[in-house]
CSV table of C-alpha atoms in Angstrom, one decimal:
chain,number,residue,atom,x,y,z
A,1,UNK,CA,19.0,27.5,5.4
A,2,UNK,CA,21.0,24.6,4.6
A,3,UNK,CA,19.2,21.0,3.7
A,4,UNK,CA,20.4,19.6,6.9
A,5,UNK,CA,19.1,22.5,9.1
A,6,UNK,CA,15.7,22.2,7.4
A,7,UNK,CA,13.2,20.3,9.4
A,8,UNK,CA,13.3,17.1,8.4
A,9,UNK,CA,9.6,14.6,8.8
A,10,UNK,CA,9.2,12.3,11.8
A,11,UNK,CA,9.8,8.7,11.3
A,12,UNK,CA,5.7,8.7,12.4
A,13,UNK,CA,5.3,11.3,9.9
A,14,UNK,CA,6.5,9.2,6.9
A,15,UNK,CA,5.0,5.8,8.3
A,16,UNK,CA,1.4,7.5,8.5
A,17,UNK,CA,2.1,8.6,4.5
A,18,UNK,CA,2.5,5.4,3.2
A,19,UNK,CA,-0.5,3.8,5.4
A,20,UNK,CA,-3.8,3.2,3.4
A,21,UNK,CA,-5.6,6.8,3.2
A,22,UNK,CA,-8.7,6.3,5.9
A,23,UNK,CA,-10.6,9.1,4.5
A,24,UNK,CA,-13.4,8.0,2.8
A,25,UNK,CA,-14.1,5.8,5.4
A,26,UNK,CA,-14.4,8.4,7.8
A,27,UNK,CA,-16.1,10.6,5.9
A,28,UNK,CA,-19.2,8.0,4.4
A,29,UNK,CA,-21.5,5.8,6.4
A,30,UNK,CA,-22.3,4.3,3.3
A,31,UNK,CA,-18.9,3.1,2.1
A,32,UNK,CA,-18.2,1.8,5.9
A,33,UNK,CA,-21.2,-0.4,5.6
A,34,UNK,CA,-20.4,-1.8,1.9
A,35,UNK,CA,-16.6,-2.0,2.9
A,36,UNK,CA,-17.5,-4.3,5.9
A,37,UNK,CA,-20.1,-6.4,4.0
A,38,UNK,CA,-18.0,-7.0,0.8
A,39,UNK,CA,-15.3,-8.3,3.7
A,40,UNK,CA,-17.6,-10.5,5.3
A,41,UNK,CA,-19.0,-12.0,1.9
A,42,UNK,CA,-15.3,-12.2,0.3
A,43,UNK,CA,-14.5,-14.9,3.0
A,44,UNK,CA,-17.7,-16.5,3.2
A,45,UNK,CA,-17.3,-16.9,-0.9
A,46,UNK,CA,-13.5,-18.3,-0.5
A,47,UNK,CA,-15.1,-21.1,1.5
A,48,UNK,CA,-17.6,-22.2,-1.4
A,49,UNK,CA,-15.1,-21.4,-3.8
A,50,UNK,CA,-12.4,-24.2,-1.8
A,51,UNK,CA,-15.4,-26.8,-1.0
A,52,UNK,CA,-17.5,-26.7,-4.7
A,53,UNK,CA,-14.5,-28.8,-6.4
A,54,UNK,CA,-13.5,-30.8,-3.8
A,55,UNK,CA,-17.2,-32.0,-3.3
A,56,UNK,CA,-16.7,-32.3,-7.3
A,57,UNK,CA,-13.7,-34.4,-7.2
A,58,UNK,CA,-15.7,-36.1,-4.2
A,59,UNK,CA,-18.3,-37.0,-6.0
A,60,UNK,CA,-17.1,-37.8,-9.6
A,61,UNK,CA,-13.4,-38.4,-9.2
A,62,UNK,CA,-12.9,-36.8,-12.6
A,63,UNK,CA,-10.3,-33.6,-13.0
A,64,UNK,CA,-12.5,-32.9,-16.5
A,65,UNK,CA,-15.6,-32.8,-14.3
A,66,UNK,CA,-13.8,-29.9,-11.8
A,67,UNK,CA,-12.6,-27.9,-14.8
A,68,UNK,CA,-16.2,-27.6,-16.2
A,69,UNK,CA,-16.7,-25.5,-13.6
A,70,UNK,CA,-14.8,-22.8,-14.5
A,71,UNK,CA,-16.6,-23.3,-18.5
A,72,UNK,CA,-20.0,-23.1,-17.0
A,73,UNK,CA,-19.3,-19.8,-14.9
A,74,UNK,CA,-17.7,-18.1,-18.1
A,75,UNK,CA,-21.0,-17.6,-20.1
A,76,UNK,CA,-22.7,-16.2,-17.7
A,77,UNK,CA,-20.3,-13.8,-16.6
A,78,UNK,CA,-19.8,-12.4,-20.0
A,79,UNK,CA,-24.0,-12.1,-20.7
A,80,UNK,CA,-24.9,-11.0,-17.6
A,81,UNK,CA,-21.7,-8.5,-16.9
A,82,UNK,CA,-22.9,-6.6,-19.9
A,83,UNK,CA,-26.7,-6.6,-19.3
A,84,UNK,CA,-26.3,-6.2,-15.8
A,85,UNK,CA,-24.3,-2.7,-16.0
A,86,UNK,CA,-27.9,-1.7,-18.0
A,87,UNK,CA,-29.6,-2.9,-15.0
A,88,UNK,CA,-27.1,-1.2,-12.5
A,89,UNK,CA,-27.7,2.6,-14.6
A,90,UNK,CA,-31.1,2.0,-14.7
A,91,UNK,CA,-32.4,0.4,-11.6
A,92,UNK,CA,-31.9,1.5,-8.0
A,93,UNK,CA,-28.4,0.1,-6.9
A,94,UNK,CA,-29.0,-0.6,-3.1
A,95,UNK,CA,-31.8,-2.8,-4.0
A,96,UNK,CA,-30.0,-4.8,-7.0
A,97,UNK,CA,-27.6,-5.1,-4.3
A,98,UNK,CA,-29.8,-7.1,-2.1
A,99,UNK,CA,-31.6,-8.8,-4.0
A,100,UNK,CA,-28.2,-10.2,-5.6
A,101,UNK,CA,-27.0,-10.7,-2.6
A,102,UNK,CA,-30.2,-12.6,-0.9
A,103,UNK,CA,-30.0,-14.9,-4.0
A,104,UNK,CA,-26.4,-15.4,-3.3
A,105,UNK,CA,-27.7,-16.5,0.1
A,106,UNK,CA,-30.1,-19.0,-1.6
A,107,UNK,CA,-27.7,-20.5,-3.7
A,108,UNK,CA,-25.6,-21.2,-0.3
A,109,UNK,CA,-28.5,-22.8,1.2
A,110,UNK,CA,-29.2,-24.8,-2.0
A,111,UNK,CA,-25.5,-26.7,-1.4
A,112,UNK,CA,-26.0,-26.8,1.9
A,113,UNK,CA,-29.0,-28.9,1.6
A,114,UNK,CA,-27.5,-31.2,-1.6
A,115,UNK,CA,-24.3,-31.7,0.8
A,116,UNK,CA,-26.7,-32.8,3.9
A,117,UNK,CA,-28.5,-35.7,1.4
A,118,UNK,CA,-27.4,-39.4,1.7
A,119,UNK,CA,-25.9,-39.0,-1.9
A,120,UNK,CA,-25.3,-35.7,-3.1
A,121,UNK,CA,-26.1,-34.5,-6.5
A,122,UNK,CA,-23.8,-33.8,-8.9
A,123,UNK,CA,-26.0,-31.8,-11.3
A,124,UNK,CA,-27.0,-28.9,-8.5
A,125,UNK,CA,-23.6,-27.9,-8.4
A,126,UNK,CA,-23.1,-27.3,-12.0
A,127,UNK,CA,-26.5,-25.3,-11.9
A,128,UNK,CA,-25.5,-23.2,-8.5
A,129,UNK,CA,-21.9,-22.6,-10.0
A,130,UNK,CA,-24.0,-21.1,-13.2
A,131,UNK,CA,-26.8,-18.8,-11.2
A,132,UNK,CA,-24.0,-17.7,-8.8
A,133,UNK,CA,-21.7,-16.3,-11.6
A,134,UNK,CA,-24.5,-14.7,-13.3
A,135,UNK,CA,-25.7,-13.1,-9.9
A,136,UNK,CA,-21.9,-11.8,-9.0
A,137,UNK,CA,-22.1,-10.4,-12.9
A,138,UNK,CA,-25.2,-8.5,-11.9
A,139,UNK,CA,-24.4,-7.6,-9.0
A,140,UNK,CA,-20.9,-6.1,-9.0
A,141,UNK,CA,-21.6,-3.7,-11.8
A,142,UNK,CA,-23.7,-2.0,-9.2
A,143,UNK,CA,-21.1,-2.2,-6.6
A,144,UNK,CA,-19.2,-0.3,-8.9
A,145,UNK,CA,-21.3,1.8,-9.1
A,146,UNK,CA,-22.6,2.9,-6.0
A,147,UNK,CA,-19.0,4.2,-5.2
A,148,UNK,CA,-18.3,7.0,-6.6
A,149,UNK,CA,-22.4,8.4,-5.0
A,150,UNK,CA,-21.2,7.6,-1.4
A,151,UNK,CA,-17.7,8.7,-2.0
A,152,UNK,CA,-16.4,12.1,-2.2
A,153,UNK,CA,-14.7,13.1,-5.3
A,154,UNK,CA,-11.4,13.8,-4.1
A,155,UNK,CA,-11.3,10.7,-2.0
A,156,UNK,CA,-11.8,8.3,-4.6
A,157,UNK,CA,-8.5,6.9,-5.0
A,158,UNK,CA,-8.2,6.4,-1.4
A,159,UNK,CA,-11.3,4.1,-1.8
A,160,UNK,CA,-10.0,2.3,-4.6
A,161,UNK,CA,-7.1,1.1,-2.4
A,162,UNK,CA,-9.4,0.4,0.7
A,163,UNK,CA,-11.2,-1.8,-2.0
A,164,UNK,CA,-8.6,-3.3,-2.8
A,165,UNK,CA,-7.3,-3.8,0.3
A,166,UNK,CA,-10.3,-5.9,1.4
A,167,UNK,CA,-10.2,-7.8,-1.7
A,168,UNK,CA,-6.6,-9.0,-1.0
A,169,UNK,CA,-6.8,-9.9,2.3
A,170,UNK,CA,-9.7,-11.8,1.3
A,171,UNK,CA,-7.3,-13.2,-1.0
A,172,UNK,CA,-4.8,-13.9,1.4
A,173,UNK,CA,-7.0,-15.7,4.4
A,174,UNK,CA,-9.7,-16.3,2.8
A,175,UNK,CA,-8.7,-19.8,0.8
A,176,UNK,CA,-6.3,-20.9,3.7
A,177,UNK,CA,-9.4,-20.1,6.7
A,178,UNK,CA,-11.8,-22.3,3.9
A,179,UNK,CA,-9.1,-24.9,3.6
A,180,UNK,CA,-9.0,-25.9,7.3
A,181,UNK,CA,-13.1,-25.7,7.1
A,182,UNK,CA,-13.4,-27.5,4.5
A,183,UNK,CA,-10.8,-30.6,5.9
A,184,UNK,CA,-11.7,-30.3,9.4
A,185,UNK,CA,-15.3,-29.3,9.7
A,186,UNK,CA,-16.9,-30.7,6.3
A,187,UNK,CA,-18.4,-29.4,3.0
A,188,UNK,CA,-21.6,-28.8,5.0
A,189,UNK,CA,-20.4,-26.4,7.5
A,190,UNK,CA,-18.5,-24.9,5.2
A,191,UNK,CA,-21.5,-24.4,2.7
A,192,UNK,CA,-23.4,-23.1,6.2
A,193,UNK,CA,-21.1,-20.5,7.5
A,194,UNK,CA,-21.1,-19.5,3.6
A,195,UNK,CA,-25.2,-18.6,3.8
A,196,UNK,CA,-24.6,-16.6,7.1
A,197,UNK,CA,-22.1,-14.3,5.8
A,198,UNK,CA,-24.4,-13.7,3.1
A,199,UNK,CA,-27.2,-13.2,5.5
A,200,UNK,CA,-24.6,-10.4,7.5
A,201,UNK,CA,-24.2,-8.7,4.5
A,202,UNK,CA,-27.5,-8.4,3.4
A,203,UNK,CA,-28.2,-6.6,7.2
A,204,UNK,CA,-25.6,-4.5,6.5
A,205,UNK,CA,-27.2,-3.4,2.9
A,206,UNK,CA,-30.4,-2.8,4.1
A,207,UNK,CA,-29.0,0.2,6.2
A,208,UNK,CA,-27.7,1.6,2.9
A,209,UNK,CA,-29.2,4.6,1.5
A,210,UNK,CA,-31.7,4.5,-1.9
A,211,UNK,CA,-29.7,5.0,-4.8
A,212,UNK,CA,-32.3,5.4,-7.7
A,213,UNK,CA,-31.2,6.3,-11.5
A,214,UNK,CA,-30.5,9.0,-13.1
A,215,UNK,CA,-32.5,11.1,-14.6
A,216,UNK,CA,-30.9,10.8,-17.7
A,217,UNK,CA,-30.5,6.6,-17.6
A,218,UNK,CA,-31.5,4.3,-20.1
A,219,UNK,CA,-33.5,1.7,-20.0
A,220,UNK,CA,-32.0,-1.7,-19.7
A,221,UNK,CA,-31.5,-3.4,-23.7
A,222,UNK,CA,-29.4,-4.0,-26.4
A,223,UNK,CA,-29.4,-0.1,-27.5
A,224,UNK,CA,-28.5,0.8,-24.0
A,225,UNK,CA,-25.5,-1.4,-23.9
A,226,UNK,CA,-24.0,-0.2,-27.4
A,227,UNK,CA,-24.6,3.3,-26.3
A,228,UNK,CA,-22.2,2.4,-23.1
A,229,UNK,CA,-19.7,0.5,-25.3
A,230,UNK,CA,-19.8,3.7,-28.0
A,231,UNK,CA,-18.6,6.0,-25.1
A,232,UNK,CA,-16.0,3.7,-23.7
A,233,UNK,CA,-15.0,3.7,-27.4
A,234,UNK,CA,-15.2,7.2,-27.6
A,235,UNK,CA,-12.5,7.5,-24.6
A,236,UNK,CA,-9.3,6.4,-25.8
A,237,UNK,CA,-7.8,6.8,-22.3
A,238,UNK,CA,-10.2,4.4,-20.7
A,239,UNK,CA,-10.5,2.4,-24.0
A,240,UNK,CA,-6.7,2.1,-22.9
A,241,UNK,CA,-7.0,0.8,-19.3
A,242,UNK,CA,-9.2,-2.5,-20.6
A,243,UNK,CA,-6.4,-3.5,-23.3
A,244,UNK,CA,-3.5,-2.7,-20.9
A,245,UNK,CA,-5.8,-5.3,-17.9
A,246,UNK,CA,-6.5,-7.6,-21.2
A,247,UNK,CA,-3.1,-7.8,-22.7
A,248,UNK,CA,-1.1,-8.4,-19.1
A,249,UNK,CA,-3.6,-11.5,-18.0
A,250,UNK,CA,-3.5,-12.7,-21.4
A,251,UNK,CA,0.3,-12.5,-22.3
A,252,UNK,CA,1.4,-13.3,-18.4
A,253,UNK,CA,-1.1,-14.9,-16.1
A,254,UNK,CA,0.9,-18.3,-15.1
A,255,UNK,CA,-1.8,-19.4,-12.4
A,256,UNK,CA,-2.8,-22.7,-15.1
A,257,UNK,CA,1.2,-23.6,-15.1
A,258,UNK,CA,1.8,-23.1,-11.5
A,259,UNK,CA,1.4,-26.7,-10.0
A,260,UNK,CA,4.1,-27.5,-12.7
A,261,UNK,CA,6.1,-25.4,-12.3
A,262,UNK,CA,6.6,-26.4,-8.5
A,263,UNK,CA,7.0,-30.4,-9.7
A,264,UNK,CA,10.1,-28.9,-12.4
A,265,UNK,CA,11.4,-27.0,-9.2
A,266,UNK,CA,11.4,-30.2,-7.2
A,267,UNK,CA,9.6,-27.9,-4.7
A,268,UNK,CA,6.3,-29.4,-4.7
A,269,UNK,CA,5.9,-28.0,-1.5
A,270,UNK,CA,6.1,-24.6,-3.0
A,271,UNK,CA,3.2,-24.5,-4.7
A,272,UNK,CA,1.1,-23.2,-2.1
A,273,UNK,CA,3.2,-20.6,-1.7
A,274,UNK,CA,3.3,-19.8,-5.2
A,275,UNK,CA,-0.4,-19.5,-5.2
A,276,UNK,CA,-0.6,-17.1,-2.3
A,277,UNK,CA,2.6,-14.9,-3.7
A,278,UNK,CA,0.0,-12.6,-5.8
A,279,UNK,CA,-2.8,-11.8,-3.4
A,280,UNK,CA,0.1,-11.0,-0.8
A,281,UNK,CA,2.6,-8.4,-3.0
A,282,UNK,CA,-1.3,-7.2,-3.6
A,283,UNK,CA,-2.2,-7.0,0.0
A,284,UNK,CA,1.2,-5.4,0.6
A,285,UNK,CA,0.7,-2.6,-1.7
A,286,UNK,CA,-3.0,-2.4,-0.4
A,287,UNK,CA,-1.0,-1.9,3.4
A,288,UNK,CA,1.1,1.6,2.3
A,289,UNK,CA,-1.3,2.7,0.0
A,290,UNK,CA,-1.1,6.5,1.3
A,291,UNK,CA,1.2,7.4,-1.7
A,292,UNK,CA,-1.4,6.9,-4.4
A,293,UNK,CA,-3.2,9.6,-3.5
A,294,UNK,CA,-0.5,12.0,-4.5
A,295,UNK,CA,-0.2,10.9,-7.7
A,296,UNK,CA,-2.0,12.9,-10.4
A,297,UNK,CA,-0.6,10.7,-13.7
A,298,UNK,CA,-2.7,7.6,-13.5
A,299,UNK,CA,-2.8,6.6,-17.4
A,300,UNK,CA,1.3,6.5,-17.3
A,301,UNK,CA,1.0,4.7,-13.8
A,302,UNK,CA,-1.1,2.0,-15.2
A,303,UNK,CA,1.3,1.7,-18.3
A,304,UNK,CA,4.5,1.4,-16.0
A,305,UNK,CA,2.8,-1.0,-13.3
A,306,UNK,CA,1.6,-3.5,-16.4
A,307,UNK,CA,5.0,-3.7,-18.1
A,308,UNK,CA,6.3,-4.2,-14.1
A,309,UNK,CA,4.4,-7.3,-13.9
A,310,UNK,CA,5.6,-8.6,-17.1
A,311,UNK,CA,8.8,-8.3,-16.4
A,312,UNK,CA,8.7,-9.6,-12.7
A,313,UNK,CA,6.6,-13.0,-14.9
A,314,UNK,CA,10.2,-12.6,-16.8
A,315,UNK,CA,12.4,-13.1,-14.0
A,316,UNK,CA,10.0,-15.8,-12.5
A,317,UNK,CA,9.9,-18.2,-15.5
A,318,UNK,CA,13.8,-17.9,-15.5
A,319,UNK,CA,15.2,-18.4,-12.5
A,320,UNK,CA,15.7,-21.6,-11.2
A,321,UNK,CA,15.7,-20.8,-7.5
A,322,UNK,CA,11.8,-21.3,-5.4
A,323,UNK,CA,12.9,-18.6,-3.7
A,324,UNK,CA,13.5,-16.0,-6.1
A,325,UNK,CA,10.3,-17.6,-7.9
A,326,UNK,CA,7.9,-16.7,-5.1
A,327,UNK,CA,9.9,-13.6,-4.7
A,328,UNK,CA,9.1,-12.2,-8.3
A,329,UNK,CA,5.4,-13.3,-7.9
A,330,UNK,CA,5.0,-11.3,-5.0
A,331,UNK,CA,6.5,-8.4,-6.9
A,332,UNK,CA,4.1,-9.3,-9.7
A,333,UNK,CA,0.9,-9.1,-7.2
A,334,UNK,CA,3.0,-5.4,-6.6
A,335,UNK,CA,3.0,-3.9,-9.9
A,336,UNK,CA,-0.9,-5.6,-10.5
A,337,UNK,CA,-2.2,-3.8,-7.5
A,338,UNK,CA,-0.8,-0.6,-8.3
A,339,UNK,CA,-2.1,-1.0,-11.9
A,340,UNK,CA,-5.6,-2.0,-10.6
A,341,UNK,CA,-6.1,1.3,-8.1
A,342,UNK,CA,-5.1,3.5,-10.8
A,343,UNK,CA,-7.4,1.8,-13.0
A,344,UNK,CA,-10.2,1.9,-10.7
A,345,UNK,CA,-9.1,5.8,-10.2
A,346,UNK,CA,-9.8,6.7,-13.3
A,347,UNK,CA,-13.3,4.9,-13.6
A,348,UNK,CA,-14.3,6.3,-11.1
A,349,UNK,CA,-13.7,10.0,-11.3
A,350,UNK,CA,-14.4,10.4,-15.1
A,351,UNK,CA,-17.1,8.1,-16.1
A,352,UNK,CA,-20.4,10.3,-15.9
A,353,UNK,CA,-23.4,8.9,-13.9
A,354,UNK,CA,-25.7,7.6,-15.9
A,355,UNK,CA,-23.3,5.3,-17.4
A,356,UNK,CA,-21.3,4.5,-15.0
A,357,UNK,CA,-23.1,0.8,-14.4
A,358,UNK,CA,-22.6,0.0,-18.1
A,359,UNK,CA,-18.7,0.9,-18.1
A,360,UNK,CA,-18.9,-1.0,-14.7
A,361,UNK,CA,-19.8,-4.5,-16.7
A,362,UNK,CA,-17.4,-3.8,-19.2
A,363,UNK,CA,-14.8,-3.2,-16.7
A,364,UNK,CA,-16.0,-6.6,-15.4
A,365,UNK,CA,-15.2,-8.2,-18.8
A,366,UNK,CA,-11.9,-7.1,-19.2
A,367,UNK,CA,-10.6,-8.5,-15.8
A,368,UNK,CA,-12.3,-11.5,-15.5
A,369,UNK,CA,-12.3,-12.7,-19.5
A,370,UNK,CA,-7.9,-11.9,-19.1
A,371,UNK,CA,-7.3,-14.5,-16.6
A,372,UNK,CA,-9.4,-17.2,-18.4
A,373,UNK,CA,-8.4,-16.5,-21.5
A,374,UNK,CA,-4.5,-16.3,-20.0
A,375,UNK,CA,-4.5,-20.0,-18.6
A,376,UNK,CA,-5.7,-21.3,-21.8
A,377,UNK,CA,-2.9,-19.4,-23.3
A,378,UNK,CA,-0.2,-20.8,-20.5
A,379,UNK,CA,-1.3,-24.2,-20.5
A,380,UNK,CA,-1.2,-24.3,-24.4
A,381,UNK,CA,2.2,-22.8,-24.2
A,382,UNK,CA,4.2,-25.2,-21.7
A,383,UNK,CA,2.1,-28.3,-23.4
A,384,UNK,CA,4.2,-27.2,-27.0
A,385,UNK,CA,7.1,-25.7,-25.1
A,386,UNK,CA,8.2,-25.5,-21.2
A,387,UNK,CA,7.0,-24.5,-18.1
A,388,UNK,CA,9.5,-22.2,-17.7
A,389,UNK,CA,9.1,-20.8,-21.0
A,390,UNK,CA,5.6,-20.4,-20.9
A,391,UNK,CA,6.0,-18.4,-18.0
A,392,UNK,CA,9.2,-15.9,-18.9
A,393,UNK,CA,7.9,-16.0,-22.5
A,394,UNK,CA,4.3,-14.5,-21.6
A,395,UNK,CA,6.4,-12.0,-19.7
A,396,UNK,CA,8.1,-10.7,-22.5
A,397,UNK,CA,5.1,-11.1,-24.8
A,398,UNK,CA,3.3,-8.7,-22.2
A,399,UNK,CA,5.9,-5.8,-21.8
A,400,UNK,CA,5.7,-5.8,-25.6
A,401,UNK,CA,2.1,-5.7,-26.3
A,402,UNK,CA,1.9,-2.8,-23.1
A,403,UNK,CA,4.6,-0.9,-25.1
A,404,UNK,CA,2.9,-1.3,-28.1
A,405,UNK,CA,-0.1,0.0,-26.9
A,406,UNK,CA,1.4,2.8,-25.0
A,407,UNK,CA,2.2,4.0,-28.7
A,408,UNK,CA,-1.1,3.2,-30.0
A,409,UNK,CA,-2.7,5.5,-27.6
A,410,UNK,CA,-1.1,8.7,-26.2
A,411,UNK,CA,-4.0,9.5,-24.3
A,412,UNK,CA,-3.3,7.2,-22.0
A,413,UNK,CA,-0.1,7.9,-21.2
A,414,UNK,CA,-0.8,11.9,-21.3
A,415,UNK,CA,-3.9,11.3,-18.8
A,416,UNK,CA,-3.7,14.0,-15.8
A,417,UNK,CA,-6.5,13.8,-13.5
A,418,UNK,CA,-5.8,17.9,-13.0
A,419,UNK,CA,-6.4,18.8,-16.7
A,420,UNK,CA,-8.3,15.8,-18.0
A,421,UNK,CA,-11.5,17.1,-19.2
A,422,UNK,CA,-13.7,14.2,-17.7
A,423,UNK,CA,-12.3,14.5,-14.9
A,424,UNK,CA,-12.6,18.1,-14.5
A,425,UNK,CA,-16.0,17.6,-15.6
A,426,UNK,CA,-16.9,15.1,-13.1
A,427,UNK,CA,-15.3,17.1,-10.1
A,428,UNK,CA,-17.2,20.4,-10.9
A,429,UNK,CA,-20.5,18.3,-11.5
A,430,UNK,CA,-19.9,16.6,-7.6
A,431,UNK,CA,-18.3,19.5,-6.0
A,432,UNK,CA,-15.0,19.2,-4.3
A,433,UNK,CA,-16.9,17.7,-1.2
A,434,UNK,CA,-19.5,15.9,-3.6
């Protein structure tokens, strides 16, 4: 039979390939529930994360006064990231998840009532900004968690774009919906319709299923956590996927240079745009997911997608065209959303149970502590150099320190999830269907 006598796939065929794998939310109550609920509270969060500045800048007038924001979320994310993966191995994860999520809730209510007063204070917002970010570092561990118990083994990377895919679209709708809340309706409703997402998603929790520890999990404390961050140690491959995250939002995150980039443009207009060009090449991966689940070579995946991002920063930082600019951040958003499924992949499907919350906070660290650290590193850069060469520089600075590391550690780039032994480990603990 010659290739063009072969039956060739349908047009629907192909179409249905490349759309996001539906399976584990056919297949798990459970996930539905959490899927739906993380939706709901990722847009009811966009709107407190639009209105807490501008009430800021409101209030104070003072740009120093809206950046301390960001300084007084950091600590708390990095002390309670760690110590709340303890919690989330050791502690029954539907309940952590709403009772992190009711004080989520609180907090809303707390800004609702400042914005309400005569004369806001200044001071609960600081304080709300600290507890929330200490909460979501609790809290997400646990999320984490939680998935790969209400998941079925094989269907994990499937989840890990559905994830993703409510995360971006979140992304995408989320700060433009809180924009037009926040300037038509008021910091009050926006603070309001904040709380009742919160109280959705709490409804939708309760229906979850118990999810108690382990028998084998430790205790929450200080031995506990070194014992997680020995094993991640331990696992070169994984070790791999937090410096690959770390070194690509350090070397190449351009978010800090962005509105100055736009003004050396003369496309102020742009910036906008520029802003919403990540979340969207994320959400468009996020759309045809269906191919990731067919690919069995996630450590080289990850490897490839961060030195794609690096270069696309390359190409961004040196053309001189808005157009093509926006164009290569979308791409960026591309190559970080494939990186960040396969990451999430290979969490998920090797890490064994009882340390799987632990991990779960240090995963935490290395993709939120990147960005941070990354601004500092592209505003310091443009301030001594250029915009442009801040950008296209931290490009090329990335693809070299992925390559580098690529070298350093084989196992990454060898990782299989057929022959890995964690992974073979994890499937024949679970089951196929487990």
């Amino acid at each position: 039979m010659t290739e063009l006598s072969k039956p060739q796939p349908k047009a629907g065929t192909r179409l249905r390939a490349l759309l996001p794998d539906l399976a584990p939310w056919r297949a798990s109550a459970d996930f539905r529930r959490l899927w739906v609920a993380g939706l709901i509270t990722n847009f009811g969060s966009f709107l407190t994360f639009v209105a807490l500045p501008v009430q800021m800048k409101e209030l104070t007038g003072s740009a120093v006064a809206v950046g301390a924001i960001g300084a007084v979320e950091l600590v708390p994310l990095i002390v309670f990231g760690l110590y709340g993966g303890a919690l989330a191995d050791a502690l029954d994860k539907r309940k952590l998840i709403m009772w992190t999520e009711a004080g989520q809730g609180v907090l809303s209510a707390v800004l609702l009532v400042n914005a309400l007063l005569p004369e806001p204070l200044v001071w609960p917002l600081y304080v709300v900004a600290a507890l929330s970010s200490a909460l979501v570092a609790v809290q997400r561990p646990a999320l984490d968690a939680l998935t790969p118990r209400i998941v079925r083994h094989e269907h994990l990377p499937a989840a890990a774009a559905l994830n993703s895919l409510r995360w971006t679209v979140g992304g995408v709708a989320g700060p433009a919906v809180a924009g037009l809340v926040v300037a038509y309706a008021g910091l009050g409703w926006a603070y309001a319709a904040d709380l009742g997402t919160f109280a959705v998603s709490l409804f939708l929790a309760v229906g979850l299923a118990a999810s108690p520890a382990a028998h084998e999990a430790a205790k929450p404390s200080l031995r506990s956590i070194a014992e997680g961050a020995r094993y991640a140690w331990s696992r070169k491959e994984l070790l791999g996927t937090y410096a690959i995250d770390l070194a690509a939002m350090f070397f190449a995150f351009p978010l800090a240079v962005l509105p100055f980039l736009a003004d050396e443009l003369d496309a102020e207009w742009s910036l906008g745009l520029m802003y919403a060009a990540l979340p969207a090449g994320s959400l468009l991966v996020s759309l045809t997911s269906g191919w990731t689940s067919r690919i069995h070579r996630h450590g080289r995946t990850v490897v490839l997608a961060a030195a794609g991002w690096g270069l696309a920063m390359v190409a961004a930082g040196s053309v001189r065209e808005v157009w093509l600019v926006l164009l290569f951040l979308t791409l960026a958003g591309c190559f970080d959303m494939v990186s960040g499924i396969f990451r999430a992949a290979m969490w998920n499907q090797t890490i064994p149970d009882e340390l799987r919350g632990r991990l779960a906070g240090i995963e935490l660290l290395s993709y939120s502590a990147g960005p941070q650290l990354g601004q500092v590193r592209a505003g310091g850069m443009a301030a001594v150099f250029s915009v442009r060469a801040s950008v296209w520089a931290g490009g090329a600075m990335c693809v070299a320190a992925v390559g580098v590391l690529a070298v350093c550690l084989p196992k990454l780039m060898s990782y299989d999830v057929r022959t890995n032994e964690h992974a073979v480990r994890m499937k024949s603990v679970r089951g196929v269907g487990g």
